[in-house]
PDB file of C-alpha atoms in Angstrom:
ATOM      1  CA  UNK K   1       0.060  -0.153  -0.128  1.00  0.00           C
ATOM      2  CA  UNK K   2       2.727   2.330   1.044  1.00  0.00           C
ATOM      3  CA  UNK K   3       4.511   1.726  -2.627  1.00  0.00           C
ATOM      4  CA  UNK K   4       1.424   2.523  -4.032  1.00  0.00           C
ATOM      5  CA  UNK K   5       0.911   5.898  -2.594  1.00  0.00           C
ATOM      6  CA  UNK K   6       4.618   6.559  -3.105  1.00  0.00           C
ATOM      7  CA  UNK K   7       4.109   6.023  -6.813  1.00  0.00           C
ATOM      8  CA  UNK K   8       0.917   7.868  -6.974  1.00  0.00           C
ATOM      9  CA  UNK K   9       2.193  10.762  -5.410  1.00  0.00           C
ATOM     10  CA  UNK K  10       5.342  10.650  -7.196  1.00  0.00           C
ATOM     11  CA  UNK K  11       3.520  11.294 -10.596  1.00  0.00           C
ATOM     12  CA  UNK K  12       4.326  14.399 -12.384  1.00  0.00           C
ATOM     13  CA  UNK K  13       0.505  15.749 -12.554  1.00  0.00           C
ATOM     14  CA  UNK K  14       0.237  15.035  -9.073  1.00  0.00           C
ATOM     15  CA  UNK K  15       3.479  17.105  -8.259  1.00  0.00           C
ATOM     16  CA  UNK K  16       2.174  19.893 -10.676  1.00  0.00           C
ATOM     17  CA  UNK K  17      -1.226  20.161  -9.151  1.00  0.00           C
ATOM     18  CA  UNK K  18       0.126  20.216  -5.659  1.00  0.00           C
ATOM     19  CA  UNK K  19       2.677  22.661  -6.781  1.00  0.00           C
ATOM     20  CA  UNK K  20       0.317  25.504  -8.113  1.00  0.00           C
ATOM     21  CA  UNK K  21      -1.995  25.104  -5.256  1.00  0.00           C
ATOM     22  CA  UNK K  22       0.578  25.511  -2.672  1.00  0.00           C
ATOM     23  CA  UNK K  23       1.906  28.500  -4.708  1.00  0.00           C
ATOM     24  CA  UNK K  24      -1.202  30.293  -4.582  1.00  0.00           C
ATOM     25  CA  UNK K  25      -1.928  29.129  -1.236  1.00  0.00           C
ATOM     26  CA  UNK K  26       1.324  30.668  -0.157  1.00  0.00           C
ATOM     27  CA  UNK K  27       0.508  34.035  -1.768  1.00  0.00           C
ATOM     28  CA  UNK K  28      -2.676  34.119  -0.360  1.00  0.00           C
ATOM     29  CA  UNK K  29      -1.039  33.428   3.153  1.00  0.00           C
ATOM     30  CA  UNK K  30       1.401  36.155   2.862  1.00  0.00           C
ATOM     31  CA  UNK K  31      -1.401  38.627   1.688  1.00  0.00           C
ATOM     32  CA  UNK K  32      -3.544  37.387   4.772  1.00  0.00           C
ATOM     33  CA  UNK K  33      -0.702  38.774   7.009  1.00  0.00           C
ATOM     34  CA  UNK K  34      -0.427  41.999   4.933  1.00  0.00           C
ATOM     35  CA  UNK K  35      -1.378  44.339   7.935  1.00  0.00           C
ATOM     36  CA  UNK K  36       0.323  42.320  10.603  1.00  0.00           C
ATOM     37  CA  UNK K  37       3.475  42.767   8.410  1.00  0.00           C
ATOM     38  CA  UNK K  38       3.208  46.371   7.887  1.00  0.00           C
ATOM     39  CA  UNK K  39       2.861  46.474  12.112  1.00  0.00           C
ATOM     40  CA  UNK K  40       5.516  44.252  12.743  1.00  0.00           C
ATOM     41  CA  UNK K  41       9.413  45.581  13.607  1.00  0.00           C
ATOM     42  CA  UNK K  42      11.975  44.797  10.862  1.00  0.00           C
ATOM     43  CA  UNK K  43      13.773  42.276  13.073  1.00  0.00           C
ATOM     44  CA  UNK K  44      10.539  40.195  13.638  1.00  0.00           C
ATOM     45  CA  UNK K  45       9.468  39.730  10.201  1.00  0.00           C
ATOM     46  CA  UNK K  46      10.588  36.275   9.755  1.00  0.00           C
ATOM     47  CA  UNK K  47       8.992  35.222  12.541  1.00  0.00           C
ATOM     48  CA  UNK K  48       5.477  36.535  11.683  1.00  0.00           C
ATOM     49  CA  UNK K  49       3.953  34.615   8.447  1.00  0.00           C
ATOM     50  CA  UNK K  50       3.916  31.436   9.949  1.00  0.00           C
ATOM     51  CA  UNK K  51       1.924  29.344   8.007  1.00  0.00           C
ATOM     52  CA  UNK K  52       2.664  30.886   4.553  1.00  0.00           C
ATOM     53  CA  UNK K  53       6.546  30.424   5.196  1.00  0.00           C
ATOM     54  CA  UNK K  54       5.842  26.483   6.084  1.00  0.00           C
ATOM     55  CA  UNK K  55       3.727  26.284   2.958  1.00  0.00           C
ATOM     56  CA  UNK K  56       6.460  28.353   0.869  1.00  0.00           C
ATOM     57  CA  UNK K  57       8.924  25.559   1.762  1.00  0.00           C
ATOM     58  CA  UNK K  58       6.749  22.716   0.737  1.00  0.00           C
ATOM     59  CA  UNK K  59       6.406  24.545  -2.388  1.00  0.00           C
ATOM     60  CA  UNK K  60      10.091  24.595  -3.161  1.00  0.00           C
ATOM     61  CA  UNK K  61      10.411  21.096  -1.961  1.00  0.00           C
ATOM     62  CA  UNK K  62       7.658  20.177  -4.813  1.00  0.00           C
ATOM     63  CA  UNK K  63       9.486  21.942  -7.447  1.00  0.00           C
ATOM     64  CA  UNK K  64      12.995  20.272  -6.495  1.00  0.00           C
ATOM     65  CA  UNK K  65      11.087  17.095  -6.700  1.00  0.00           C
ATOM     66  CA  UNK K  66       9.618  18.184 -10.299  1.00  0.00           C
ATOM     67  CA  UNK K  67      13.208  19.284 -11.297  1.00  0.00           C
ATOM     68  CA  UNK K  68      14.928  15.641  -9.849  1.00  0.00           C
ATOM     69  CA  UNK K  69      16.564  17.163  -7.031  1.00  0.00           C
ATOM     70  CA  UNK K  70      16.192  17.355  -3.120  1.00  0.00           C
ATOM     71  CA  UNK K  71      17.260  18.954  -0.368  1.00  0.00           C
ATOM     72  CA  UNK K  72      17.467  18.111   3.100  1.00  0.00           C
ATOM     73  CA  UNK K  73      17.176  21.364   5.048  1.00  0.00           C
ATOM     74  CA  UNK K  74      13.930  22.253   2.914  1.00  0.00           C
ATOM     75  CA  UNK K  75      12.434  18.908   3.339  1.00  0.00           C
ATOM     76  CA  UNK K  76      12.944  19.243   7.347  1.00  0.00           C
ATOM     77  CA  UNK K  77      11.586  22.971   7.547  1.00  0.00           C
ATOM     78  CA  UNK K  78       8.694  21.979   5.418  1.00  0.00           C
ATOM     79  CA  UNK K  79       8.057  18.906   7.349  1.00  0.00           C
ATOM     80  CA  UNK K  80       8.050  20.301  10.694  1.00  0.00           C
ATOM     81  CA  UNK K  81       6.064  23.067  10.033  1.00  0.00           C
ATOM     82  CA  UNK K  82       3.549  22.143   8.024  1.00  0.00           C
ATOM     83  CA  UNK K  83       2.563  19.780  10.507  1.00  0.00           C
ATOM     84  CA  UNK K  84       2.409  22.319  13.238  1.00  0.00           C
ATOM     85  CA  UNK K  85       0.907  25.426  11.659  1.00  0.00           C
ATOM     86  CA  UNK K  86      -1.633  22.975   9.915  1.00  0.00           C
ATOM     87  CA  UNK K  87      -2.577  21.782  13.061  1.00  0.00           C
ATOM     88  CA  UNK K  88      -2.208  25.011  15.004  1.00  0.00           C
ATOM     89  CA  UNK K  89      -4.311  27.343  12.532  1.00  0.00           C
ATOM     90  CA  UNK K  90      -7.580  24.425  12.730  1.00  0.00           C
ATOM     91  CA  UNK K  91      -7.170  24.690  16.440  1.00  0.00           C
ATOM     92  CA  UNK K  92      -7.089  28.299  16.797  1.00  0.00           C
ATOM     93  CA  UNK K  93     -10.034  28.922  14.611  1.00  0.00           C
ATOM     94  CA  UNK K  94     -12.141  26.369  16.605  1.00  0.00           C
ATOM     95  CA  UNK K  95     -11.237  27.528  19.574  1.00  0.00           C
ATOM     96  CA  UNK K  96     -11.813  31.013  18.755  1.00  0.00           C
ATOM     97  CA  UNK K  97     -15.242  29.688  17.714  1.00  0.00           C
ATOM     98  CA  UNK K  98     -16.059  27.764  20.945  1.00  0.00           C
ATOM     99  CA  UNK K  99     -15.259  30.882  22.752  1.00  0.00           C
ATOM    100  CA  UNK K 100     -17.943  32.576  20.732  1.00  0.00           C
ATOM    101  CA  UNK K 101     -16.004  34.034  17.827  1.00  0.00           C
ATOM    102  CA  UNK K 102     -18.266  33.805  14.924  1.00  0.00           C
ATOM    103  CA  UNK K 103     -16.793  31.528  11.982  1.00  0.00           C
ATOM    104  CA  UNK K 104     -16.950  33.192   8.535  1.00  0.00           C
ATOM    105  CA  UNK K 105     -16.689  31.396   5.237  1.00  0.00           C
ATOM    106  CA  UNK K 106     -13.208  32.201   5.002  1.00  0.00           C
ATOM    107  CA  UNK K 107     -12.348  30.368   8.280  1.00  0.00           C
ATOM    108  CA  UNK K 108     -13.615  27.380   7.166  1.00  0.00           C
ATOM    109  CA  UNK K 109     -11.675  27.758   3.927  1.00  0.00           C
ATOM    110  CA  UNK K 110      -8.848  28.277   5.862  1.00  0.00           C
ATOM    111  CA  UNK K 111      -9.833  24.940   8.293  1.00  0.00           C
ATOM    112  CA  UNK K 112      -9.726  22.967   4.962  1.00  0.00           C
ATOM    113  CA  UNK K 113      -6.372  24.681   3.713  1.00  0.00           C
ATOM    114  CA  UNK K 114      -4.688  24.289   6.520  1.00  0.00           C
ATOM    115  CA  UNK K 115      -5.694  20.629   7.278  1.00  0.00           C
ATOM    116  CA  UNK K 116      -4.453  19.822   3.763  1.00  0.00           C
ATOM    117  CA  UNK K 117      -0.780  21.276   4.708  1.00  0.00           C
ATOM    118  CA  UNK K 118      -0.516  18.914   7.680  1.00  0.00           C
ATOM    119  CA  UNK K 119      -1.976  16.137   5.706  1.00  0.00           C
ATOM    120  CA  UNK K 120       0.676  16.356   2.575  1.00  0.00           C
ATOM    121  CA  UNK K 121       3.577  17.020   4.826  1.00  0.00           C
ATOM    122  CA  UNK K 122       2.883  13.549   6.359  1.00  0.00           C
ATOM    123  CA  UNK K 123       2.183  11.814   3.232  1.00  0.00           C
ATOM    124  CA  UNK K 124       5.101  12.960   1.079  1.00  0.00           C
ATOM    125  CA  UNK K 125       7.361  11.262   3.946  1.00  0.00           C
ATOM    126  CA  UNK K 126       9.050   8.321   1.951  1.00  0.00           C
ATOM    127  CA  UNK K 127       9.881  11.066  -0.378  1.00  0.00           C
ATOM    128  CA  UNK K 128      12.103  13.118   2.441  1.00  0.00           C
ATOM    129  CA  UNK K 129      15.955  12.561   2.483  1.00  0.00           C
ATOM    130  CA  UNK K 130      16.314  14.513   5.879  1.00  0.00           C
ATOM    131  CA  UNK K 131      19.730  14.480   7.802  1.00  0.00           C
ATOM    132  CA  UNK K 132      19.263  14.654  11.582  1.00  0.00           C
ATOM    133  CA  UNK K 133      21.102  17.534  11.764  1.00  0.00           C
ATOM    134  CA  UNK K 134      18.890  19.611   9.524  1.00  0.00           C
ATOM    135  CA  UNK K 135      15.904  18.161  11.868  1.00  0.00           C
ATOM    136  CA  UNK K 136      17.810  19.692  15.004  1.00  0.00           C
ATOM    137  CA  UNK K 137      18.419  23.263  13.462  1.00  0.00           C
ATOM    138  CA  UNK K 138      14.933  23.290  12.271  1.00  0.00           C
ATOM    139  CA  UNK K 139      13.678  22.348  15.587  1.00  0.00           C
ATOM    140  CA  UNK K 140      15.728  24.953  17.169  1.00  0.00           C
ATOM    141  CA  UNK K 141      14.110  27.626  14.708  1.00  0.00           C
ATOM    142  CA  UNK K 142      10.454  26.267  15.504  1.00  0.00           C
ATOM    143  CA  UNK K 143      10.971  26.704  19.186  1.00  0.00           C
ATOM    144  CA  UNK K 144      12.973  30.134  19.114  1.00  0.00           C
ATOM    145  CA  UNK K 145       9.796  31.220  16.779  1.00  0.00           C
ATOM    146  CA  UNK K 146       7.632  30.064  19.736  1.00  0.00           C
ATOM    147  CA  UNK K 147       9.836  31.936  22.050  1.00  0.00           C
ATOM    148  CA  UNK K 148       9.402  35.211  19.512  1.00  0.00           C
ATOM    149  CA  UNK K 149       5.715  35.017  19.321  1.00  0.00           C
ATOM    150  CA  UNK K 150       4.684  34.549  22.767  1.00  0.00           C
ATOM    151  CA  UNK K 151       7.220  36.756  24.607  1.00  0.00           C
ATOM    152  CA  UNK K 152       7.574  39.469  22.120  1.00  0.00           C
ATOM    153  CA  UNK K 153       3.917  39.396  21.145  1.00  0.00           C
ATOM    154  CA  UNK K 154       4.445  38.319  17.646  1.00  0.00           C
ATOM    155  CA  UNK K 155       2.113  35.473  17.075  1.00  0.00           C
ATOM    156  CA  UNK K 156      -0.303  35.342  14.612  1.00  0.00           C
ATOM    157  CA  UNK K 157      -3.231  37.692  15.175  1.00  0.00           C
ATOM    158  CA  UNK K 158      -6.294  35.952  17.148  1.00  0.00           C
ATOM    159  CA  UNK K 159     -10.081  36.885  17.566  1.00  0.00           C
ATOM    160  CA  UNK K 160     -10.242  38.961  20.932  1.00  0.00           C
ATOM    161  CA  UNK K 161     -12.356  36.243  22.602  1.00  0.00           C
ATOM    162  CA  UNK K 162      -8.925  33.592  22.099  1.00  0.00           C
ATOM    163  CA  UNK K 163      -6.621  36.308  22.561  1.00  0.00           C
ATOM    164  CA  UNK K 164      -7.680  36.556  26.197  1.00  0.00           C
ATOM    165  CA  UNK K 165      -6.356  33.040  26.661  1.00  0.00           C
ATOM    166  CA  UNK K 166      -2.897  34.332  25.653  1.00  0.00           C
ATOM    167  CA  UNK K 167      -0.905  32.304  28.013  1.00  0.00           C
ATOM    168  CA  UNK K 168      -2.952  29.127  27.431  1.00  0.00           C
ATOM    169  CA  UNK K 169      -2.200  29.712  23.594  1.00  0.00           C
ATOM    170  CA  UNK K 170       1.502  30.081  23.951  1.00  0.00           C
ATOM    171  CA  UNK K 171       1.574  26.396  26.280  1.00  0.00           C
ATOM    172  CA  UNK K 172      -0.843  24.985  23.238  1.00  0.00           C
ATOM    173  CA  UNK K 173       1.618  25.772  20.656  1.00  0.00           C
ATOM    174  CA  UNK K 174       4.983  25.197  22.264  1.00  0.00           C
ATOM    175  CA  UNK K 175       3.452  21.636  22.765  1.00  0.00           C
ATOM    176  CA  UNK K 176       2.561  21.365  19.327  1.00  0.00           C
ATOM    177  CA  UNK K 177       6.033  22.094  18.206  1.00  0.00           C
ATOM    178  CA  UNK K 178       7.386  19.120  20.404  1.00  0.00           C
ATOM    179  CA  UNK K 179       4.288  17.020  18.801  1.00  0.00           C
ATOM    180  CA  UNK K 180       5.662  18.062  15.186  1.00  0.00           C
ATOM    181  CA  UNK K 181       9.065  17.814  15.946  1.00  0.00           C
ATOM    182  CA  UNK K 182       8.167  13.878  17.525  1.00  0.00           C
ATOM    183  CA  UNK K 183       6.076  13.512  14.873  1.00  0.00           C
ATOM    184  CA  UNK K 184       8.897  14.298  12.075  1.00  0.00           C
ATOM    185  CA  UNK K 185      11.633  12.240  13.738  1.00  0.00           C
ATOM    186  CA  UNK K 186       9.301   9.187  13.718  1.00  0.00           C
ATOM    187  CA  UNK K 187       8.644   9.707  10.074  1.00  0.00           C
ATOM    188  CA  UNK K 188      12.223  10.349   9.088  1.00  0.00           C
ATOM    189  CA  UNK K 189      13.369   6.788  10.739  1.00  0.00           C
ATOM    190  CA  UNK K 190      10.423   5.430   9.245  1.00  0.00           C
ATOM    191  CA  UNK K 191      11.548   6.690   5.523  1.00  0.00           C
ATOM    192  CA  UNK K 192      15.007   5.446   5.946  1.00  0.00           C
ATOM    193  CA  UNK K 193      13.289   1.986   6.397  1.00  0.00           C
ATOM    194  CA  UNK K 194      10.988   2.212   3.578  1.00  0.00           C
ATOM    195  CA  UNK K 195      13.805   3.366   1.264  1.00  0.00           C
ATOM    196  CA  UNK K 196      16.233   0.573   1.948  1.00  0.00           C
TER     197      UNK K 196
END
């Protein structure tokens, strides 16, 4: 079954389709962050657009696959951050909704698209050739991003209802980083067995 999934996901038309979906999704993501980016001090700019940066790296990963190339660092960054921010956005939207924030059509679209981010990162695990050193570097970056987001108030803007729970959101995000790193490490080990 895994071999079949690997062969299907490796077909050129599948890679091209996902590339364009992720490409335009990434552009929309940076557009969605436009107001927060405009209000962000320059030193913190790399830490703010979490989801579009994650999808940008996965888009580059797909482009490299189409070109017959691979990058351990690009794959590691895409894997950890796509899982993390894919899940984070879904939970943050539903959490805000549970606290009384009205859910609008755009948020349902974001739930679907971010669920896809996490899913595609996991489905493509058999294509990764990730070195442990790059997984460690991206893990440190991910945890640094959490520190910046929740000690320097740079986290993605959320609804007023959810912002009240800023501390809980920070701990959830940190826990989700550890979870995503653990899943990534598990998939890297599994990929190495798969490729033997």
